[in-house]
Short mmCIF file of C-alpha atoms in Angstrom, two decimals:
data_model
loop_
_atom_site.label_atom_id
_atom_site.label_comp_id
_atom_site.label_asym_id
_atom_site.label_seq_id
_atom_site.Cartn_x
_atom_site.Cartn_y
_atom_site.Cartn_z
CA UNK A 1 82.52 107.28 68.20
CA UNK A 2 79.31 107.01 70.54
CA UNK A 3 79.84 108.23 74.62
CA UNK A 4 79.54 104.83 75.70
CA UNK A 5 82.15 103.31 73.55
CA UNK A 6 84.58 106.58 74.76
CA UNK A 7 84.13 105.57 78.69
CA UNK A 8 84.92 102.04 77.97
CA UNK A 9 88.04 102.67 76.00
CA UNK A 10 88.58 105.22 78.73
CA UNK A 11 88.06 102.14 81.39
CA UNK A 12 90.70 99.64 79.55
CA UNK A 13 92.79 102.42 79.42
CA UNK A 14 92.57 102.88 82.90
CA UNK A 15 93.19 99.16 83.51
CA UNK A 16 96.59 99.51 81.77
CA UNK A 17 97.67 102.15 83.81
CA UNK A 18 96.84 100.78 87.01
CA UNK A 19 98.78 97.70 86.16
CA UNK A 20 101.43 99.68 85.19
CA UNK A 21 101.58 101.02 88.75
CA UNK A 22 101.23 97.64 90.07
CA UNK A 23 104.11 95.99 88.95
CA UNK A 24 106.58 99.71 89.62
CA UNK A 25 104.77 99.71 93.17
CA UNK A 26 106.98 96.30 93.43
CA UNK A 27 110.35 97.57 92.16
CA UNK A 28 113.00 99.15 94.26
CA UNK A 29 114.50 102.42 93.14
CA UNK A 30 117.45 100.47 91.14
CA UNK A 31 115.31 98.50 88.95
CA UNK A 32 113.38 101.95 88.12
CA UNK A 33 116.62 103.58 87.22
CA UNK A 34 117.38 100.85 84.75
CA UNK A 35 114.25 100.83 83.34
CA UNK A 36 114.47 104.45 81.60
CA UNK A 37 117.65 103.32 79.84
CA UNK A 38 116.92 102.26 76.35
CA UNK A 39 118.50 99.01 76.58
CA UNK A 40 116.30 98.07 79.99
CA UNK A 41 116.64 94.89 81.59
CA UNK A 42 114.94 92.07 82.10
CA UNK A 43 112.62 91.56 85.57
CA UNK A 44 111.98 88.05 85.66
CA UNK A 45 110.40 87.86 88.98
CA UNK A 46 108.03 90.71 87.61
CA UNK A 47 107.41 88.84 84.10
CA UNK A 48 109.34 91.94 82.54
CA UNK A 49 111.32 90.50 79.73
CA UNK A 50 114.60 93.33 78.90
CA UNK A 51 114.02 95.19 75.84
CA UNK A 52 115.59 97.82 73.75
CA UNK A 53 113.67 100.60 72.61
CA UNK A 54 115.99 101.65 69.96
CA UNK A 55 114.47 101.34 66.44
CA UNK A 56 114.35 103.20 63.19
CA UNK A 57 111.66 102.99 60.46
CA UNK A 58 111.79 106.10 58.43
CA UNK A 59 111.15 104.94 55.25
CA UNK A 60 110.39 101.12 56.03
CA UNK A 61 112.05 98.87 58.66
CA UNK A 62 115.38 100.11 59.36
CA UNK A 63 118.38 98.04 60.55
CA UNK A 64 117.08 94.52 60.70
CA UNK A 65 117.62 92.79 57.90
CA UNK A 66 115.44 92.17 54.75
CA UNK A 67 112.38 95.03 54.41
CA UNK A 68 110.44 97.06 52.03
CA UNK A 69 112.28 100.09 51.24
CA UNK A 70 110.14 102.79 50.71
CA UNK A 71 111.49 106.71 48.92
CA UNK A 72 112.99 108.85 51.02
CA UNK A 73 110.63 111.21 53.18
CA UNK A 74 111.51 114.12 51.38
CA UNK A 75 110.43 111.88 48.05
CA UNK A 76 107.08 110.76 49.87
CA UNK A 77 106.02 114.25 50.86
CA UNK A 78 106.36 114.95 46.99
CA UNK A 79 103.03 112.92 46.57
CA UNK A 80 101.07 115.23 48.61
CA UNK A 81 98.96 112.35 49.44
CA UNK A 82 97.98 112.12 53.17
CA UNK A 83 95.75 108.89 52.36
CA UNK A 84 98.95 107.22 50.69
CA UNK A 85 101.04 108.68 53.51
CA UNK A 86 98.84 106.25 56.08
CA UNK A 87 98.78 103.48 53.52
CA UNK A 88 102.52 103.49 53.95
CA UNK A 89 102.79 103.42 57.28
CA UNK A 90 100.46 100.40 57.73
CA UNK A 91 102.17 98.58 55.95
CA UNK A 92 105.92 99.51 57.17
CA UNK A 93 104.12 98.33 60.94
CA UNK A 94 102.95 95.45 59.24
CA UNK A 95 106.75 94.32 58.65
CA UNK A 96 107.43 95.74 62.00
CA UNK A 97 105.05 93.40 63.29
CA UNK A 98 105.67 90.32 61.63
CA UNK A 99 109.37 90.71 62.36
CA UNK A 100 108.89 91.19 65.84
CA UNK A 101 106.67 87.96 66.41
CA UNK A 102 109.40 86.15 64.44
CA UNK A 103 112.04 87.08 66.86
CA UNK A 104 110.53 87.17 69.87
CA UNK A 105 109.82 83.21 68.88
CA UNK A 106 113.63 83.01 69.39
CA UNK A 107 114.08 85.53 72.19
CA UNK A 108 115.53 88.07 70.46
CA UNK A 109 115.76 91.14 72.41
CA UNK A 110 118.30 92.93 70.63
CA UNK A 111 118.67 96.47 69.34
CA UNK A 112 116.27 97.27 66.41
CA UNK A 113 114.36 94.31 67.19
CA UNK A 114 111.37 96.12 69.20
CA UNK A 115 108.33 97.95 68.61
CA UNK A 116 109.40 100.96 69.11
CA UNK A 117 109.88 103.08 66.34
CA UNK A 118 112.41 106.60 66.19
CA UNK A 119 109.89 108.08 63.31
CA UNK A 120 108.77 110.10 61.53
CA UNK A 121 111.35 113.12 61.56
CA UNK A 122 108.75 116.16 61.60
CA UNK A 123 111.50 118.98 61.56
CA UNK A 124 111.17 121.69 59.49
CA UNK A 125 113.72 121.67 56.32
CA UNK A 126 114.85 125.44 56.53
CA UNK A 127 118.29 125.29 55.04
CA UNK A 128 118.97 123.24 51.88
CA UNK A 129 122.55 123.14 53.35
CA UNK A 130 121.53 120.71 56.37
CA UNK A 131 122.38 117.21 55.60
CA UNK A 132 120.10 115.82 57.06
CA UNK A 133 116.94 117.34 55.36
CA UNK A 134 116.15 114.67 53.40
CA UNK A 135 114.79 112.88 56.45
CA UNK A 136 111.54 115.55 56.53
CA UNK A 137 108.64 116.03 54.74
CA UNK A 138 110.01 119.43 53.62
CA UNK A 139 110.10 122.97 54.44
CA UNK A 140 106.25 123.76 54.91
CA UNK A 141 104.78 123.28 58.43
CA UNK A 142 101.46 122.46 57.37
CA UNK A 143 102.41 119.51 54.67
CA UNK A 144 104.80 117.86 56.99
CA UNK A 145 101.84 117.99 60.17
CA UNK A 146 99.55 116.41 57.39
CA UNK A 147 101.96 113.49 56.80
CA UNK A 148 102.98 113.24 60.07
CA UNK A 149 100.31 112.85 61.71
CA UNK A 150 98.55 110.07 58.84
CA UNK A 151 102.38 108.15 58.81
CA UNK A 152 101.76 108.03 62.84
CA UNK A 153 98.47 106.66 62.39
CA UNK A 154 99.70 104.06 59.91
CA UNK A 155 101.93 103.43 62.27
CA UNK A 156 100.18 102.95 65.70
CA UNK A 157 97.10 101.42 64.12
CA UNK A 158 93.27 102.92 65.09
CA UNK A 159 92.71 100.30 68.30
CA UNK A 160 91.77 102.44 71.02
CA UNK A 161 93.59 100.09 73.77
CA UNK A 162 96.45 98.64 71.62
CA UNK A 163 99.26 99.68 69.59
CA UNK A 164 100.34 98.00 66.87
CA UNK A 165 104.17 99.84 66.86
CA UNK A 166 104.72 102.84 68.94
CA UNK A 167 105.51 105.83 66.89
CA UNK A 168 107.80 108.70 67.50
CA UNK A 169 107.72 112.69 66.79
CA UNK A 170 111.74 113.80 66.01
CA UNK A 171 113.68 116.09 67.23
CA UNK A 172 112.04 118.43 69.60
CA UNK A 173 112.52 121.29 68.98
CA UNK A 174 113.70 123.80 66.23
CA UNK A 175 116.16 121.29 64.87
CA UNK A 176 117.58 121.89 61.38
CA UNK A 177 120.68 122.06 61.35
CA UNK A 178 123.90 123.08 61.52
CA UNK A 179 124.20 119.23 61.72
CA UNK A 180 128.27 119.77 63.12
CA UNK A 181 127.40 122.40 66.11
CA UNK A 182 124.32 120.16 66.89
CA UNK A 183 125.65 119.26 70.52
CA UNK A 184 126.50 122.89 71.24
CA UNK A 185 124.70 125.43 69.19
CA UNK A 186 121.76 127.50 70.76
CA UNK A 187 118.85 128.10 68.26
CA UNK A 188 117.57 131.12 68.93
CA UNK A 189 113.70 131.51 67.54
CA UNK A 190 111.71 134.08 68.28
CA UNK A 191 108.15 132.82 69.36
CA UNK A 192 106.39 134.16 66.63
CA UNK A 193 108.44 131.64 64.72
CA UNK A 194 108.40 129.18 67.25
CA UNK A 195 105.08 128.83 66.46
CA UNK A 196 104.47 129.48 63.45
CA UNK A 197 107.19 127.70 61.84
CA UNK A 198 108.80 124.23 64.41
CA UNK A 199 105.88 123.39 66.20
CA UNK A 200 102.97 123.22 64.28
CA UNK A 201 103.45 119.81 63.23
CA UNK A 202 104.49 118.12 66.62
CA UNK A 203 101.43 120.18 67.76
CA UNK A 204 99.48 118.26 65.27
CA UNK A 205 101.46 115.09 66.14
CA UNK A 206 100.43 115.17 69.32
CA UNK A 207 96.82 115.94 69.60
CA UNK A 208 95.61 114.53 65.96
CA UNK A 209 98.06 111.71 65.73
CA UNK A 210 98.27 111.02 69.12
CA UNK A 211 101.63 109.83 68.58
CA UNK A 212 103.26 107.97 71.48
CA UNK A 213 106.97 109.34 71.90
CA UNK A 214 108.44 112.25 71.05
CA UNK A 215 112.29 112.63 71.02
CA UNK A 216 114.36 116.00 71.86
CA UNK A 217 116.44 117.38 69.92
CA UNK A 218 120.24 117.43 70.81
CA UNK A 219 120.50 121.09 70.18
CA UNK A 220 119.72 124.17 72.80
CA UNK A 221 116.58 126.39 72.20
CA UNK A 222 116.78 129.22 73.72
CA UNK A 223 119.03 128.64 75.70
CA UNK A 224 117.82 125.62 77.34
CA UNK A 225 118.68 122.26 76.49
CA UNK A 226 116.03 120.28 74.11
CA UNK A 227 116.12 117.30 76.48
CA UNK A 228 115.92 119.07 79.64
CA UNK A 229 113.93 122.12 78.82
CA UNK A 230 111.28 123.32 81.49
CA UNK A 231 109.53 125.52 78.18
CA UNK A 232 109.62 123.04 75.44
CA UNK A 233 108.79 119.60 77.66
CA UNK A 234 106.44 121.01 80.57
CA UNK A 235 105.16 124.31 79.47
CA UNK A 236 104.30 123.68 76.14
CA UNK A 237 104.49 119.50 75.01
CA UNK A 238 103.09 118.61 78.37
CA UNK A 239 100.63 121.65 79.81
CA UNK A 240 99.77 123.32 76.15
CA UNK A 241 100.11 120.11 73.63
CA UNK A 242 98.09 117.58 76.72
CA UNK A 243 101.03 115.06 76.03
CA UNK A 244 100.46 111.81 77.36
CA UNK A 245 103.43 109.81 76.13
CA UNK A 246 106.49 109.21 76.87
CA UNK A 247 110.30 111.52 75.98
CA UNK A 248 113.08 110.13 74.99
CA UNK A 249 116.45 112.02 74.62
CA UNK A 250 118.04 111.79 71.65
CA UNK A 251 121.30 109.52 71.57
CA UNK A 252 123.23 110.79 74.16
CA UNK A 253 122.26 113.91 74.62
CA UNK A 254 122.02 114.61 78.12
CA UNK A 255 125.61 113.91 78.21
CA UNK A 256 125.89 117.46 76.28
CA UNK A 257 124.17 119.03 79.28
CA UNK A 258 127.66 119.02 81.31
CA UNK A 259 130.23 118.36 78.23
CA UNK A 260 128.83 120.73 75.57
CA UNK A 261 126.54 122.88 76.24
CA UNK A 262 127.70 123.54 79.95
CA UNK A 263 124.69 124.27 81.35
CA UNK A 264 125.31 121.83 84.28
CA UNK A 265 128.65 120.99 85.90
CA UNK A 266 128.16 117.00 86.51
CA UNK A 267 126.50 113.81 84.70
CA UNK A 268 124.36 113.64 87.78
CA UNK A 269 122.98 117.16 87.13
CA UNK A 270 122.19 116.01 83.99
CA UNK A 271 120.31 112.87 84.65
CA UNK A 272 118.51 114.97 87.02
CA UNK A 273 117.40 118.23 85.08
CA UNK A 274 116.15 115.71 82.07
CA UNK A 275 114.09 113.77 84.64
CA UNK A 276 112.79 116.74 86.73
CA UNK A 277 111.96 118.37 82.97
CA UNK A 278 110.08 115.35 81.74
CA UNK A 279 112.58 113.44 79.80
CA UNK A 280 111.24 109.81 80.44
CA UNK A 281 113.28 107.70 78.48
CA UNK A 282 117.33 108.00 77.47
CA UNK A 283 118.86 106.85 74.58
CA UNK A 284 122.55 107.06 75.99
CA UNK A 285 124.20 105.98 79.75
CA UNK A 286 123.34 109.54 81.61
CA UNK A 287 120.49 107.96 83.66
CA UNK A 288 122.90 105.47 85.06
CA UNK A 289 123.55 108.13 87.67
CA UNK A 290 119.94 109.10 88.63
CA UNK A 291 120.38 106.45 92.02
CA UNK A 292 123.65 109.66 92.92
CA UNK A 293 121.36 112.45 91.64
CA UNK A 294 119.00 110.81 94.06
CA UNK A 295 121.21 110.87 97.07
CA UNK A 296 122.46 114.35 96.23
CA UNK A 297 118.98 115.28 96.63
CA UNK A 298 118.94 116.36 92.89
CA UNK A 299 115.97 114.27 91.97
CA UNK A 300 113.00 112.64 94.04
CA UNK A 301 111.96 109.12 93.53
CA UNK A 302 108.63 110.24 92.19
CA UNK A 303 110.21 111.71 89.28
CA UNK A 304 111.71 108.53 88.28
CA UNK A 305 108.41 106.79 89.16
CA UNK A 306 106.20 108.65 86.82
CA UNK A 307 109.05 108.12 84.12
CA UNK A 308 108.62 104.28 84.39
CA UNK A 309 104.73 104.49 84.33
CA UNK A 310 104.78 106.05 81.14
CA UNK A 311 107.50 104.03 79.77
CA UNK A 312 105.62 100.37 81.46
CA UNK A 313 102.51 101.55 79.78
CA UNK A 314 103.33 101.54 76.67
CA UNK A 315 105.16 97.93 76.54
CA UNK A 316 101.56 96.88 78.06
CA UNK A 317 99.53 98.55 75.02
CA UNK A 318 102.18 97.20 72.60
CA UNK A 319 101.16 93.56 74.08
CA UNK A 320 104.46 92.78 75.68
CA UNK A 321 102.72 91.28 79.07
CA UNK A 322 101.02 87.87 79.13
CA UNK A 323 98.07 88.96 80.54
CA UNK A 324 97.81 91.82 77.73
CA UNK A 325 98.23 89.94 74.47
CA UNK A 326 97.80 91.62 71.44
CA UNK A 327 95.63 92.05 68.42
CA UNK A 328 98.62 91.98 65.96
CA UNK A 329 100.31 88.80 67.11
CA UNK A 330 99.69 86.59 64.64
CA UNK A 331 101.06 88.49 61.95
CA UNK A 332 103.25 86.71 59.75
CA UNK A 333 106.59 87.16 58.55
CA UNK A 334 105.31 86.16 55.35
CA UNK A 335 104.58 89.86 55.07
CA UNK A 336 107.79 91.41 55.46
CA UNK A 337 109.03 92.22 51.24
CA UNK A 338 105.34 91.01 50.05
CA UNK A 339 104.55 91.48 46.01
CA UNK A 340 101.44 94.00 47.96
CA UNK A 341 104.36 96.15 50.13
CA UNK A 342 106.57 96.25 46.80
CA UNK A 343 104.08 97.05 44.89
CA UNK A 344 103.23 99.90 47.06
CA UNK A 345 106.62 101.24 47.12
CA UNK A 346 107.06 100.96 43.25
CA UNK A 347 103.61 103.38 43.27
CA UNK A 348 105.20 105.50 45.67
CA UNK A 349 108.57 106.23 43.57
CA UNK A 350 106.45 107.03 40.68
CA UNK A 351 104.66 109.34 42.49
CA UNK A 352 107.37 111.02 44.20
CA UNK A 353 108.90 111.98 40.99
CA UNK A 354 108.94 115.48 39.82
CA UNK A 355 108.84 115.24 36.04
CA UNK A 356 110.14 118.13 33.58
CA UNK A 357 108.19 119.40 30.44
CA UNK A 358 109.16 117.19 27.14
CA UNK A 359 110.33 120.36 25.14
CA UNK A 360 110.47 119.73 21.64
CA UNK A 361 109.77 115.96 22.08
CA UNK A 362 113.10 115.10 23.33
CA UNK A 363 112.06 112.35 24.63
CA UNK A 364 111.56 108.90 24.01
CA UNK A 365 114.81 109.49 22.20
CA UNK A 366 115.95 107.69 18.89
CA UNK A 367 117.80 104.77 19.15
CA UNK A 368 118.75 104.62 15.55
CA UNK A 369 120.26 108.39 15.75
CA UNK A 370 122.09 107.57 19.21
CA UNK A 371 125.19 105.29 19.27
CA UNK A 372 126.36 105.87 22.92
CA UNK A 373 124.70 107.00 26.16
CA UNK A 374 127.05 108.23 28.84
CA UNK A 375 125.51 108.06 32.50
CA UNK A 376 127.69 110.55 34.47
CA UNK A 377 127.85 112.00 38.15
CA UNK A 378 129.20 110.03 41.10
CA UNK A 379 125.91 108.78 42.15
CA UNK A 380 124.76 106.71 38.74
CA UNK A 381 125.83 103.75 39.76
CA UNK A 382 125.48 104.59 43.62
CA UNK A 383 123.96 101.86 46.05
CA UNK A 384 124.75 103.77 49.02
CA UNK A 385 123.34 106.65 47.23
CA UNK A 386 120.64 105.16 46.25
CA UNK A 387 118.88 103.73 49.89
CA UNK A 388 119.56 106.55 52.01
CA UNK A 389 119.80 106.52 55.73
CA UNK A 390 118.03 104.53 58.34
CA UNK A 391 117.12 101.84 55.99
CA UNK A 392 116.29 98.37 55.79
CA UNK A 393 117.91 95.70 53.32
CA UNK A 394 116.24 95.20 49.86
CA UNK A 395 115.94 92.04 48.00
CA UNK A 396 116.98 93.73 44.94
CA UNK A 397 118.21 97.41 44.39
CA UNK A 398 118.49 99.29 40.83
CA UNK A 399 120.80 102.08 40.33
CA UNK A 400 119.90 104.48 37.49
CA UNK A 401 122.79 103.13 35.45
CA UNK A 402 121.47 99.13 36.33
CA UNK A 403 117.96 100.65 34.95
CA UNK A 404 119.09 102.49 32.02
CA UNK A 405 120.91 99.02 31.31
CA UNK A 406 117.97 96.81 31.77
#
């Protein structure tokens, strides 16, 4: 990119930003609060329609209806394809895209309805025992940075001034289980391993991608909790990484500050050590009591302002103002399930597969010598199985016993 075209995207930038001021500079201290909850409402006197922040696209749009279900991210790391990896992710915000115009033609604020999107899961699968694993791109720090960081550009688009969804690094940090202790254990990593092992790839996230979000992890590390840690969201995301986005907690997680992990006494504490630490946005009802954290004295009013810049900015570079339209409007739903995203998730299953040698030409195997074929296990005829978790709704789904069948 030439210097001149840097220093003007640098200038529009700037323009959103000082908007973003402009319209908190006009809010009291209430409507600030309420704004870092992830089901913020509306400001109608400020043109600030409510909106949720809560949505999932993992594998494909997740939790709102009809969408191209993509493998697994454990299945899509299996291509080693960072190209493909991007290809993906364009066209999962496509969908995202499309289905957001749609609603937002009927005013449908609702949860999982945004542009806001709680992906891609970039922790590190350690321990084939976590349950959860499944989610990442695997166990090696350098292939999951790789496809994190091309899924997040798929994702966010290459427009220097507008995004087309917001994307999200998950859970930060040194989350991987044990998925039962999650809202009490203390992972304890030494920082040779910190390093070398849980944050290479939000490192990568953050300064390649430049992804927009990242979430904290429910967990402690080191003895601090992920959401409300000084190290892991000032000294090192913030001051080391030069992250510019915005943090969200994870679902209700700073409620473990004071219930869990005991590391504060009160839900005002709480709300105030996640603020004070950088925590911007909360998925949960903690931050309802940052207007008593503030009278306690636990929390200063420019905490909670720099909070709602972040969080305003980025609902002005996704186009949610008037006077910032965006590029991607006029998507159609028409591309949400197209024969082209289908298509693309058909290559994508075919790639992730891991295929075995054909020892003695087993296979294809004789029909004429076989009378019966017995498909056995509890997941051969498994829907639930089959999709995984955050997922979207498929026109059509095929179970390995269904295919065998066919």
């Amino acid at each position: 990119m030439k210097m001149n075209d840097l220093v003007h995207n640098e200038e529009r930038l700037k323009q959103l930003r000082e908007r973003a001021k402009e319209l908190i500079g006009q809010m009291t201290l209430e409507e600030k609060v309420y704004q870092t909850l992830y089901n913020a409402p509306a400001i109608e006197r400020l043109g600030i329609a409510s909106y949720n922040w809560w949505n999932e696209a993992l594998h494909g749009v997740a939790r709102a209806g009809t969408a191209t279900v993509f493998p697994q991210a454990i299945g899509l790391a299996a291509t080693f394809d960072e190209d493909f990896m991007e290809q993906i992710g364009d066209a999962v915000s496509t969908e995202a895209r499309a289905k957001f115009n749609m609603q937002q033609e009927f005013g449908d604020h609702d949860i999982y309805k945004g542009l806001t999107f709680w992906a891609p899961n970039v922790n590190i699968f350690r321990d084939p025992r976590w349950g959860r694993g499944h989610e990442t791109f695997g166990e090696d720090p350098y292939l999951t940075s790789r496809l994190g960081v091309r899924y997040i550009e798929g994702m966010q688009g290459h427009d220097e001034k507008y995004l087309k969804t917001a994307a999200c690094a998950k859970h930060f940090a040194v989350h991987s289980g044990p998925e039962g202790m999650r809202h009490y254990f203390n992972a304890e990593v030494s920082k040779k391993d910190l390093y070398e092992t849980y944050l290479p790839a939000f490192k990568a996230c953050v300064q390649e991608g430049k992804v927009e979000a990242v979430m904290g992890a429910y967990n402690r590390t080191n003895g601090e909790p992920c959401c409300g840690s000084k190290t892991l969201l000032k000294d090192i995301l913030r001051d080391e990484f030069g992250f510019e986005g915005h943090v969200v907690s994870d679902c209700w997680a700073v409620n473990d500050f004071h219930l869990n992990h005991h590391v504060t006494v009160t839900a005002e504490e709480s709300a105030a050590m996640a603020v004070n630490h950088g925590c911007d946005l909360n998925c949960g009802n903690a931050f309802l009591h940052l207007p008593k954290a503030y009278e306690f004295g636990l929390v200063n009013e420019d905490a909670i302002t720099a909070a709602v810049e972040r969080l305003l900015e980025v609902r002005i570079r996704l186009g949610m103002m008037k006077d910032y339209p965006s590029p991607y409007e006029d998507l159609s739903y028409e591309k949400v399930e197209c024969k082209e995203h289908v298509d693309l998730s058909v290559e994508a299953a075919r790639r992730s597969i891991v295929l075995l040698k054909n020892e003695n030409d087993f296979l294809p195997l004789n029909k004429s010598a076989i009378k019966t074929i017995a498909v056995i296990g509890p997941n051969a005829n498994s829907r639930e199985a089959l999709v995984g978790n955050y997922v979207g709704t498929s026109s059509q789904y095929i179970t390995p016993l269904e295919g065998i069948q066919q």
